[in-house]
XYZ file of C-alpha atoms in Angstrom:
619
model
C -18.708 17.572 -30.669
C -16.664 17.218 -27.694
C -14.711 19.895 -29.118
C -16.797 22.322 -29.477
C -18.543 22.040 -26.075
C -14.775 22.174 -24.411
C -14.277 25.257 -26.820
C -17.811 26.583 -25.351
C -16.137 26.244 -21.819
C -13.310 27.502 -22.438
C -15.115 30.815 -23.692
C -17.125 30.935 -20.560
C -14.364 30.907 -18.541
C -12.552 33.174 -20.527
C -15.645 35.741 -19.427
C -15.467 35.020 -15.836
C -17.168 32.073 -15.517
C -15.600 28.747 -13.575
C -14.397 25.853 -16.182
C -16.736 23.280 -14.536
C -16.601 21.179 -17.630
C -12.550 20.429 -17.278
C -13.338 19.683 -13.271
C -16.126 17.407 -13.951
C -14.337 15.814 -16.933
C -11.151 15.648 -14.894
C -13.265 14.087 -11.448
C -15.487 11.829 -14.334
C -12.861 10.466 -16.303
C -10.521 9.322 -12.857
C -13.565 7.904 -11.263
C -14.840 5.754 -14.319
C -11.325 4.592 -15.445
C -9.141 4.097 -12.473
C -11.920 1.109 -10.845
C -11.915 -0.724 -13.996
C -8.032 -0.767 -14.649
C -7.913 -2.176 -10.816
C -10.486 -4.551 -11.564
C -8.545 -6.142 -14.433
C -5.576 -5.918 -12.661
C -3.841 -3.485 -14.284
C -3.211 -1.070 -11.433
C -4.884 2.429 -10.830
C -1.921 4.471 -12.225
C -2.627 2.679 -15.620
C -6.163 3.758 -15.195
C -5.218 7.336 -14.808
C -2.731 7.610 -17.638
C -5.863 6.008 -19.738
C -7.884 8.341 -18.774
C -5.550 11.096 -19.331
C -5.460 10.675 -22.957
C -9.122 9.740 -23.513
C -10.112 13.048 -22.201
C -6.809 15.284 -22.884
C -6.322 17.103 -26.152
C -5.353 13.945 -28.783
C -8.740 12.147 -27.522
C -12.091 13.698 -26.563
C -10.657 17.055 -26.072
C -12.129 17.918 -23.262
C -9.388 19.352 -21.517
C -7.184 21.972 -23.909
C -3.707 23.111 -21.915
C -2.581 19.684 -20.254
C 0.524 21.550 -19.598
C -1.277 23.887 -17.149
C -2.782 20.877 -14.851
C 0.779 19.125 -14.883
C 2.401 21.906 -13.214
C -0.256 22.311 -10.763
C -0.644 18.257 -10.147
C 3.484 18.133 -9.511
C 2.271 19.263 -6.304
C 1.166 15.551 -5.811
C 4.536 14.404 -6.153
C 5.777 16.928 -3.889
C 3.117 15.738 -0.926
C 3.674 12.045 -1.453
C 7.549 12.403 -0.769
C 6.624 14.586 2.360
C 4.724 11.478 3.453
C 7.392 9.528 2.429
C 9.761 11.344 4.954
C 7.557 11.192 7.573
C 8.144 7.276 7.783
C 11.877 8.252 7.575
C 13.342 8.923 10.565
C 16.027 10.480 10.772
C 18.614 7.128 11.739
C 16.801 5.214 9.223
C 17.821 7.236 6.884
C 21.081 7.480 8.030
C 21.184 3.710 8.296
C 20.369 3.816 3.993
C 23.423 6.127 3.250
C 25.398 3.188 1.849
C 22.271 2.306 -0.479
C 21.723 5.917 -1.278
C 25.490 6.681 -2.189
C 26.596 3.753 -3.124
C 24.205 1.103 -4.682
C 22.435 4.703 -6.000
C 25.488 6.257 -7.438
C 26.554 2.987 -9.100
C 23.017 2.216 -11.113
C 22.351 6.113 -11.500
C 26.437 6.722 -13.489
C 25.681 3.024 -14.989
C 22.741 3.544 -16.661
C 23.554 6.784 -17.672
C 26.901 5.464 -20.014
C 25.063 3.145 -21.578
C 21.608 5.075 -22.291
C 24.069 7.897 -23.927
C 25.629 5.292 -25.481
C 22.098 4.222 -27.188
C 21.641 7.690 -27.819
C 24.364 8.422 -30.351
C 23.459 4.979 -31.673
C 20.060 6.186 -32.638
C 21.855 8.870 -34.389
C 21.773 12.171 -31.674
C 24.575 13.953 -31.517
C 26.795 13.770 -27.960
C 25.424 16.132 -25.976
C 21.475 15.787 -26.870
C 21.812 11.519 -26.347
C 23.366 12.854 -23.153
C 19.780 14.460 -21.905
C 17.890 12.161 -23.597
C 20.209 9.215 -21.454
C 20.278 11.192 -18.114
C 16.363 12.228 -18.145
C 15.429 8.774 -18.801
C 17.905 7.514 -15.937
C 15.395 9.484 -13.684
C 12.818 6.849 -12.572
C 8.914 7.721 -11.809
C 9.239 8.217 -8.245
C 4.926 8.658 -8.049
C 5.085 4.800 -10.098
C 7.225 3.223 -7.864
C 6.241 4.404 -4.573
C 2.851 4.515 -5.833
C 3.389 0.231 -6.801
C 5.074 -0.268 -3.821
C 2.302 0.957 -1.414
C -0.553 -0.824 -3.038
C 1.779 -4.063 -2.043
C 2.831 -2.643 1.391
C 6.379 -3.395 0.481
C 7.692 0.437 1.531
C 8.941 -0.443 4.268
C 10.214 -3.713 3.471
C 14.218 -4.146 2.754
C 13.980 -4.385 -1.369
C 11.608 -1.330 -1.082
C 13.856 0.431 1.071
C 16.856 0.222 -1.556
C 14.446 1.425 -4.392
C 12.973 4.306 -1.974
C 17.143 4.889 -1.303
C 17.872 4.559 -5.275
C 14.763 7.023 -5.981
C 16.300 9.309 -3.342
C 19.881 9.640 -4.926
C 18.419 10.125 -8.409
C 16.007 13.542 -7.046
C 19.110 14.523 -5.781
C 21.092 14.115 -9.337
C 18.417 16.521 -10.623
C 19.917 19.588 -9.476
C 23.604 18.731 -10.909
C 21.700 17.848 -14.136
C 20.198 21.227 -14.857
C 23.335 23.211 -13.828
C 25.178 20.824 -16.479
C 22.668 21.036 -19.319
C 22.761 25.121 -18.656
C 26.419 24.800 -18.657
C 26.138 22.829 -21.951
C 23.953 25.314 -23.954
C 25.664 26.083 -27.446
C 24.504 30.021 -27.490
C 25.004 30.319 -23.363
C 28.043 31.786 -21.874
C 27.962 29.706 -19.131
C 25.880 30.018 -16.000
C 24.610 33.197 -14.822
C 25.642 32.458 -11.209
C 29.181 30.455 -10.583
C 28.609 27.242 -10.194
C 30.196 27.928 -6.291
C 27.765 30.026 -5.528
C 24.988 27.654 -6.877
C 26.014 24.429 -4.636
C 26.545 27.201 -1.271
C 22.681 28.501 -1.550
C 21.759 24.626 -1.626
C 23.687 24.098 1.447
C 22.002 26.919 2.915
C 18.538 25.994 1.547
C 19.446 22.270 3.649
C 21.028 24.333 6.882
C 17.778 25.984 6.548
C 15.287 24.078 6.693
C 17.255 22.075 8.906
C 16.794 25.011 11.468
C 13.173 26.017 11.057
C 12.443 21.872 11.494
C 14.183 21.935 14.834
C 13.568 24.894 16.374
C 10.703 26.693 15.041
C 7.847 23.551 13.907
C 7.296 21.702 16.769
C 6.924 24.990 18.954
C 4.325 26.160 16.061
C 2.229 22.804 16.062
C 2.671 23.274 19.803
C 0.476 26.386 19.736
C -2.131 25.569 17.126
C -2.911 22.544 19.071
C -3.661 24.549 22.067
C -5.488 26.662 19.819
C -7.469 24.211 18.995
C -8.616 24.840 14.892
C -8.701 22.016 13.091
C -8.663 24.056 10.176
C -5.287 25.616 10.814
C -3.741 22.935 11.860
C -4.337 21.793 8.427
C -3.318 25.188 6.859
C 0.130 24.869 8.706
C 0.807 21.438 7.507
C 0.000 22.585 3.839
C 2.292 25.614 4.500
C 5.089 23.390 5.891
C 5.119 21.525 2.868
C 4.558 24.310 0.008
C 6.991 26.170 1.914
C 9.830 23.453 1.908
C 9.186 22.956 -1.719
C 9.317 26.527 -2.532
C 12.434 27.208 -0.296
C 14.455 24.458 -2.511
C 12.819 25.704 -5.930
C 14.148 29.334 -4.997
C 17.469 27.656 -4.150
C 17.836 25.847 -8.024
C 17.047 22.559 -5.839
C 14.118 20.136 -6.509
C 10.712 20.383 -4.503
C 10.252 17.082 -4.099
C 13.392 17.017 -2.163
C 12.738 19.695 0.312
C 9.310 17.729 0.968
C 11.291 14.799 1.471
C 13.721 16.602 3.609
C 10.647 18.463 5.671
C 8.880 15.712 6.274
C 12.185 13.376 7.400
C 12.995 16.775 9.645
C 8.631 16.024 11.598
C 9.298 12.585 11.594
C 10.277 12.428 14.999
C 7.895 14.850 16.355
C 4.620 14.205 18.023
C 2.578 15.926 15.792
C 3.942 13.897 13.055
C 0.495 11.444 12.409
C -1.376 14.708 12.580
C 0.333 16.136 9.553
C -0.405 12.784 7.639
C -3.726 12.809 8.218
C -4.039 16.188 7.133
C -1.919 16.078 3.600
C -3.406 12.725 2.828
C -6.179 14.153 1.013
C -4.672 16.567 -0.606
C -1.938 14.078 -1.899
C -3.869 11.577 -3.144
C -5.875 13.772 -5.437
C -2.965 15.854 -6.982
C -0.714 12.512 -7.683
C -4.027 11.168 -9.339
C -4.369 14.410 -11.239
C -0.284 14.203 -11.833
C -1.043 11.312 -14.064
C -4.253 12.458 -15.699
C -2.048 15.383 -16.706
C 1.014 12.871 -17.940
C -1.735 10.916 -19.861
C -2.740 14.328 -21.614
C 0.385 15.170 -22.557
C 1.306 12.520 -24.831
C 0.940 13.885 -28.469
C -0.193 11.317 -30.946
C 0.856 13.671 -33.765
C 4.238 13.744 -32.978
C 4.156 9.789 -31.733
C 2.517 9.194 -35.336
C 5.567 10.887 -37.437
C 8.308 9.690 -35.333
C 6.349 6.416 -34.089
C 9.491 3.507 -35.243
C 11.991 5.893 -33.869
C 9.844 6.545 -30.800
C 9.202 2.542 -30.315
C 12.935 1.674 -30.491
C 14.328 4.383 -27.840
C 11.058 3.096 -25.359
C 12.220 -1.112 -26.300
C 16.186 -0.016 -26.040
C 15.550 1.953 -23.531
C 13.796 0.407 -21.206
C 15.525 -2.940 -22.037
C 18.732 -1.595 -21.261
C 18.104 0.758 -18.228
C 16.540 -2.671 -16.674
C 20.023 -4.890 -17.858
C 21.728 -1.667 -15.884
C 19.758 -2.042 -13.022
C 19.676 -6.266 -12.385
C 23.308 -6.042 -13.205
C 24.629 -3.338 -10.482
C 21.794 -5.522 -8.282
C 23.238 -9.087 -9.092
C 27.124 -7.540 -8.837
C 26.196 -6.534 -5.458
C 25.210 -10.039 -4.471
C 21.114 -9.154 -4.397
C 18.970 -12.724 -5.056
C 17.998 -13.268 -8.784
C 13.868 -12.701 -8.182
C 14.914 -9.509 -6.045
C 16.993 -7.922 -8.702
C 14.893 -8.921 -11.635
C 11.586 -6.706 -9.870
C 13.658 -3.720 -9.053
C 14.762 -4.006 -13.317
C 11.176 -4.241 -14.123
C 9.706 -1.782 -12.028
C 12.394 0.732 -12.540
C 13.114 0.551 -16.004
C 10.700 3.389 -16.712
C 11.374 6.952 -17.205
C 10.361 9.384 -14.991
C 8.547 12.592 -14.155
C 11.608 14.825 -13.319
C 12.844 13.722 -17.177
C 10.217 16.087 -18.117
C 11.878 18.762 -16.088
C 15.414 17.996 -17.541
C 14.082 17.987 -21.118
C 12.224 21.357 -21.279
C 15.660 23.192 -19.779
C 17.558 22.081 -21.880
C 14.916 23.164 -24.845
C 14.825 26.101 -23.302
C 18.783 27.158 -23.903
C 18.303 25.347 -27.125
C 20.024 22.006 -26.452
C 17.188 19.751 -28.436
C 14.471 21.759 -30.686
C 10.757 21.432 -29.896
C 10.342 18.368 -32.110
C 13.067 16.443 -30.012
C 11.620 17.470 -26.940
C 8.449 15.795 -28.207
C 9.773 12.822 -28.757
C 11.884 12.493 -25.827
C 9.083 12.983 -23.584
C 6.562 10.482 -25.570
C 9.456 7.875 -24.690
C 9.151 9.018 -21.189
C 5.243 9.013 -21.250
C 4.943 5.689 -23.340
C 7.818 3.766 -20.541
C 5.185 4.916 -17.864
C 2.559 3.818 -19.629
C 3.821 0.420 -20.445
C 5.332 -0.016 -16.824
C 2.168 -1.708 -15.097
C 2.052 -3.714 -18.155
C 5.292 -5.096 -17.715
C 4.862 -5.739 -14.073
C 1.959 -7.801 -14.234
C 3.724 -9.530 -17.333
C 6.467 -10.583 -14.676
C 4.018 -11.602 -12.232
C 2.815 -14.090 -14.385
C 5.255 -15.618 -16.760
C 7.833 -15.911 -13.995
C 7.593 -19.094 -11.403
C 6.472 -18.544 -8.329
C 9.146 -19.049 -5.781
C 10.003 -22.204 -4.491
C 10.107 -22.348 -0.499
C 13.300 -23.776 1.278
C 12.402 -27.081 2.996
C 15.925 -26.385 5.177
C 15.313 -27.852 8.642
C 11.416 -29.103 7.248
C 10.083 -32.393 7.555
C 7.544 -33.610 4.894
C 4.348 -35.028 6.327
C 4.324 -38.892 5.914
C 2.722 -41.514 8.331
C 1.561 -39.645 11.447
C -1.299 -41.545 13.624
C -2.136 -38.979 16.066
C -5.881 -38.940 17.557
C -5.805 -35.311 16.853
C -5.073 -33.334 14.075
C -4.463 -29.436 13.356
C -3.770 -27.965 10.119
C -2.445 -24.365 10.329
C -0.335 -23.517 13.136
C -0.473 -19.529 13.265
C -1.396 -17.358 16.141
C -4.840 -18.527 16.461
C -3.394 -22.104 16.113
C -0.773 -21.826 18.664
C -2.753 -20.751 21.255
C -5.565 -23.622 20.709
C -2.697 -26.316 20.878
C -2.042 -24.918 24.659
C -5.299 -26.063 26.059
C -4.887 -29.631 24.699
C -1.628 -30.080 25.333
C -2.406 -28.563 29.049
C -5.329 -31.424 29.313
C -2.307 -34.429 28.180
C -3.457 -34.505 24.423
C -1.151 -34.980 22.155
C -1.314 -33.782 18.504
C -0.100 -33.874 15.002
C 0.594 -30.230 13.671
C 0.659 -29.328 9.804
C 1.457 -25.889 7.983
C 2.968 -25.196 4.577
C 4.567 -22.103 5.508
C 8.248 -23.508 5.667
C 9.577 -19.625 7.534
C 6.716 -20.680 10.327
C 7.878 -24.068 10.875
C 11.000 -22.727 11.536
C 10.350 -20.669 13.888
C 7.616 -23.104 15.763
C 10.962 -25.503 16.132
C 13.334 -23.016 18.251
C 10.198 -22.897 20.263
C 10.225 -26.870 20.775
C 7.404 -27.261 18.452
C 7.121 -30.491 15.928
C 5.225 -29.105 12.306
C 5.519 -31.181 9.531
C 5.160 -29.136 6.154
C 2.063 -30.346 4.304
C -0.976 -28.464 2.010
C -4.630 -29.494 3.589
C -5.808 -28.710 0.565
C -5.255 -32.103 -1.112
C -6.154 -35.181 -0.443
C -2.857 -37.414 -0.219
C -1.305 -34.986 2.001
C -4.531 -35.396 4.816
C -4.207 -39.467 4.492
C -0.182 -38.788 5.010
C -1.170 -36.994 8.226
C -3.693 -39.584 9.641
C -7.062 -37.951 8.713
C -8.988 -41.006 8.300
C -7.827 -42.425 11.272
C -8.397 -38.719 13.595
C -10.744 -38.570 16.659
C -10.202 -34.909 15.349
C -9.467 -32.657 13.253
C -8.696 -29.017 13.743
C -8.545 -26.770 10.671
C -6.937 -23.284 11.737
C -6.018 -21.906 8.997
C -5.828 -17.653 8.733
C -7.253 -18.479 4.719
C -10.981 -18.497 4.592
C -11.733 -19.968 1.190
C -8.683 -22.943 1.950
C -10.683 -23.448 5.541
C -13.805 -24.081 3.539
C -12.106 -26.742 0.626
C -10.220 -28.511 3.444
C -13.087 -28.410 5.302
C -15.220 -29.860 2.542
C -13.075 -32.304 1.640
C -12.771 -34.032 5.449
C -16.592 -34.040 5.326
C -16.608 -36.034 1.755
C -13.541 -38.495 2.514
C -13.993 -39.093 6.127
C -17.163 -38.567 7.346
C -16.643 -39.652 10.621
C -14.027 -37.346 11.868
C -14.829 -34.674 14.095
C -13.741 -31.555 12.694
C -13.594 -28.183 14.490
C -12.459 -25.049 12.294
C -11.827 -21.246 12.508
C -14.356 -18.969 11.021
C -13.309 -15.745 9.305
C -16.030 -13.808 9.980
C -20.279 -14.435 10.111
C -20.913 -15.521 6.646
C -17.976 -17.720 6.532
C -18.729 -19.326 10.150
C -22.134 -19.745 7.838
C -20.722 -21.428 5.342
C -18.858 -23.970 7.510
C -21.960 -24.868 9.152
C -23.370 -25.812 5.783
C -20.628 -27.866 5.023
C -20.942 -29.921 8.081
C -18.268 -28.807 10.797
C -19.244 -30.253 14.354
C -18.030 -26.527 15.245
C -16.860 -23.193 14.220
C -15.473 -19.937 16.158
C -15.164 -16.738 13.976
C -11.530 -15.421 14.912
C -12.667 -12.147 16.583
C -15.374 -13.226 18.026
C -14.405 -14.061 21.872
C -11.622 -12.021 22.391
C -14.157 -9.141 20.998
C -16.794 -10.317 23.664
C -14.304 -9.848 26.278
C -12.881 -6.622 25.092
C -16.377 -5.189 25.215
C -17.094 -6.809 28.601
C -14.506 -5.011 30.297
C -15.185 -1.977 28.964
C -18.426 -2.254 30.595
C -16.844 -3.153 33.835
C -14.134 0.347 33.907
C -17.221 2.242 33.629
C -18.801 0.792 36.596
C -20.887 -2.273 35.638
C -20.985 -4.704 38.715
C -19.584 -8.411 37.559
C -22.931 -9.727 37.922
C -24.102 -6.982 35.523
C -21.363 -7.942 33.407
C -22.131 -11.245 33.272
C -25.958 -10.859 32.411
C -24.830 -8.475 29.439
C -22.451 -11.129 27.858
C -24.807 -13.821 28.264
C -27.153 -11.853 26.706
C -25.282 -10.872 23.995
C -24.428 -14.667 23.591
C -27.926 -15.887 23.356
C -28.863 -13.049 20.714
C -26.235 -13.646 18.268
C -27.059 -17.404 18.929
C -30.491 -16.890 17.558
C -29.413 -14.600 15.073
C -26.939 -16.624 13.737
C -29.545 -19.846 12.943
C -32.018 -17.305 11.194
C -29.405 -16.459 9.063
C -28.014 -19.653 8.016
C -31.779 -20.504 7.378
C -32.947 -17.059 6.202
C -30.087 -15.062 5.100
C -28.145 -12.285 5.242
C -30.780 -10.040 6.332
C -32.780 -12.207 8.997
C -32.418 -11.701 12.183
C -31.494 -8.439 12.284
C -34.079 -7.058 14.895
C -31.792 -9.520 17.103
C -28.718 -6.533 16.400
C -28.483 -3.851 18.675
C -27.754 -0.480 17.336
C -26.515 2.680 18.821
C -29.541 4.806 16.997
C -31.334 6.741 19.927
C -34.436 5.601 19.206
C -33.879 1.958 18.605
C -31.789 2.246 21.937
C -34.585 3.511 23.996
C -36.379 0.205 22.916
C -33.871 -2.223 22.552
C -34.082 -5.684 24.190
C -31.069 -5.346 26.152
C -32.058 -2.503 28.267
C -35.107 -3.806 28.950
C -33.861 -7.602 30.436
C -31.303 -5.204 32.820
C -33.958 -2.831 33.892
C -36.088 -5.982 34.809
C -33.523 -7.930 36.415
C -32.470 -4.727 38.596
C -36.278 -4.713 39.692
C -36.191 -8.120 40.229
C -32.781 -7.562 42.070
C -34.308 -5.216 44.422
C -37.665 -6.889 44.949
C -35.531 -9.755 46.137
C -33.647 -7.512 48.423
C -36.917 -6.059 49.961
C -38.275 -9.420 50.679
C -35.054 -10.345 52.647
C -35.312 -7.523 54.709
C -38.333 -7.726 55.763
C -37.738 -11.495 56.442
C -34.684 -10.162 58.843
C -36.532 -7.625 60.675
């Protein structure tokens, strides 16, 4: 059935009409699959690779030419690198040329040898394990960098190697094709010398290299004066189509010359302007890059060849990974580091894809081969989140060093504060300003550290269980002080105090309103939600650079005070919802009546009847 309403589509588009059923199935499938896969854990790329092949040719069929919305979603790949190089400045990148030519070279020409190697194993002859090795080599760059934003770890120094490794091996994509072209049985060799292939990349890079200094900034310059949004956001798009096509043209890769473009604006001033503006469009083509992947992975030709097809993803995979935490551990790199650059890049990758339709094009590998090599490809992605959250969870979580740390055994202190981040450092200033002193507990061991070359005494200790508060003097407090940036762990430890020593004070930080709620419920003396002074204060000088007198000022925040006072007790009685006629708004019409305007327009009348009756008391 599904069939024959995507053949119906297909007709009517054929006759002019717009394919709406491919858009919708396309928009349908991404937003139905890609929440759930998050939701379990499994990671959104997952999700879109699922949905891919529920709704791509070898499932519902609702989509027919998967190859067609592949080429077109590459484009996502291209505008994620050009974000990619915006973050890269220029020095930072030439701060990662060791990584990039060195720890990159070394893993690329490593795994390479032995993934050849496997090849001929798995009976291919020489030169076809040789594309099936070096297209393999290739990790997903959209996987990785994808992975390694959802954790924020992109700028971090293990991401940076893997964005450097992932840099080198975009780059070994243009030797690659020149070689496989060079290796065609029924070619005569290249049509162009291989000199005059490597000097129209160097002029591609002098290029753009020019156009990025001298003309871009000048051009942003003027549409910014111009003053259309719209075209601003044109140029941007144009800046990074145009890279990609200038390196395409020039037998380079387009994700490269995105990369390069967007390392080229990352100094300029314009440069968060042209994020905001490809953002969109990136994050919908890389989502539709791996709908399209998904699609592409034919189950009739993963059916015939499925026990060859499962040993070259295992081998494969297995022994790119050995490669990679080999080169990692030879080059000193800590065990848990090494072992998550393996797993994460022991995939395939998207440019393999590239690689392996060359080199069926001069007739390398037939059309079956090509099949198979890219279900290997297509399966390694698919399995890749799978194997991530496998490590996650079998391995041990690491053990802290308790260098320089003192366990928490014995303390007697009249006070006691548990946490000792920001929000606790700053509290332990008033009372030691007023002669108090206190006992101080944390169980991050790099945070103790660091509190000690400040002349600060922590003792390491979890909150969260009960021998370790009787080791720090609970029962014996005048107070306890729970400060803690966690909200759920401020709640237990806060719970527990109330049930094992009822008559300690205890004072804690509040995450926001419905947690300050839920502390109240528990039975803290008091609670402060994090934001909620310095947020007061913010606003009340706001008030006072646009004019408000300090008496004015002062009136505003002590109404403001009072109202979210009386708010706050009908909601731990009522609610979520009660009290809300206590919330000011910034609608027109509830402004024209809101409380607030109407306690300063009576106080100025009061203000200025008092100021009559003075007068006329002088005179």
């Amino acid at each position: 059935m599904a069939g024959e309403i995507a053949g119906q589509a297909a007709e009517a588009a054929a006759h002019g009409g717009v394919d709406l059923l491919q858009i919708v199935a396309l928009l349908g499938a991404a937003v139905v699959a890609v929440p759930i896969f998050k939701r379990l854990g499994l990671g959104s790329v997952l999700g879109y690779l699922a949905a891919g092949l529920a709704i791509g040719p070898f499932g519902l069929q609702l989509i027919s030419d998967p190859q067609a919305i592949l080429h077109v979603s590459e484009l996502g790949v291209v505008m994620f690198l050009f974000i990619i190089g915006l973050e890269m400045e220029p020095q930072k990148l030439w701060n990662l040329r060791r990584q990039i030519f060195g720890l990159g070279v070394v893993q690329v020409g490593l795994a390479t040898l032995l993934l050849t190697g496997l090849g001929m194993l798995l009976g291919f002859e020489p030169v076809v394990a040789f594309v099936f090795g070096a297209g393999f080599v290739m990790t997903s760059t959209a996987i990785v960098m994808q992975v390694l934003a959802e954790r924020g770890e992109l700028a971090a120094p293990n991401g940076q190697r893997m964005v450097s490794i992932l840099l080198l091996e975009d780059m070994a994509i243009v030797p690659l094709l020149l070689l496989v072209v060079v290796l065609a049985p029924t070619s005569d060799g290249p049509g162009t010398p291989a000199w005059i292939g490597f000097g129209i990349a160097v002029a591609c890079v002098a290029g753009l290299g020019l156009v990025g200094r001298w003309v871009l900034n000048p051009l942003f310059g003027i549409l910014a004066n111009a003053r259309a949004r719209e075209v601003m956001t044109a140029a941007a798009l144009l800046v990074v189509l145009g890279s990609a096509l200038l390196f395409q043209v020039g037998g380079l890769s387009m994700a490269m010359g995105a990369f390069l473009a967007g390392v080229m604006l990352s100094t300029s001033s314009f440069r968060h302007q042209l994020e905001a503006d490809v953002e969109p469009f990136r994050g919908i083509l890389l989502g539709l890059f791996f709908l399209a992947v998904g699609m592409s992975l034919d189950i009739a030709v993963v059916t015939r060849n499925w026990q060859l097809i499962a040993l070259s993803v295992v081998g494969y995979m297995v022994l790119k990974g050995l490669a990679i935490y080999g080169v990692a551990r030879l080059l000193r790199t800590p065990h848990a580091e090494a072992l998550e650059r393996a797993v994460l890049m022991a995939q395939g990758g998207e440019f393999a894809f590239v690689l392996y339709t060359t080199a069926a094009g001069v007739g390398i590998i037939s059309g079956e081969t090509n099949a198979i090599f890219t279900a290997t490809v297509i399966i390694s992605m698919v399995l890749t989140p799978l194997t991530i959250l496998g490590m996650e969870r079998l391995l041990p979580k690491p053990v802290p060093s308790m260098d320089g740390v003192e366990q928490v055994n014995g303390l007697s202190e009249r006070i006691l504060m548990i946490g000792f981040g920001r929000f606790g450092q700053i509290t332990s200033q008033t009372l030691l300003g007023h002669g108090h002193t206190i006992s101080i507990i944390d169980n991050d061991t790099d945070m103790i550290r660091a509190a000690a070359t400040f002349g600060f005494k922590v003792y390491y200790g979890d909150g969260r269980r009960l021998d370790i508060l009787r080791a720090a003097g609970a029962e014996n407090a005048d107070l306890i002080l729970i400060c803690v940036d966690d909200k759920d762990a401020t709640t237990r430890i806060a719970a527990l105090i109330r049930d094992e020593f009822p008559l300690v004070k205890v004072m804690a930080r509040a995450f926001d309103r419905m947690h300050a709620i839920e502390l109240v419920k528990v039975g803290v003396e008091f609670q402060l939600r994090e934001l909620f002074e310095s947020a007061l204060a913010f606003g009340a000088q706001a008030i006072r650079v646009l004019g408000a007198t300090q008496e004015e000022v002062e009136e505003v925040v002590a109404g403001v005070r009072r109202r979210d006072k009386e708010r706050f007790k009908a909601q731990a009685l009522g609610g979520w919802q009660a009290g809300n006629d206590l919330l000011l708004s910034n609608a027109v019409e509830q402004a024209r009546e809101s409380g607030i305007r109407a306690e300063l327009r009576e106080t100025a009348a009061a203000r200025e009847a008092a100021a009559e009756v003075g007068e006329q008391k002088t005179r």
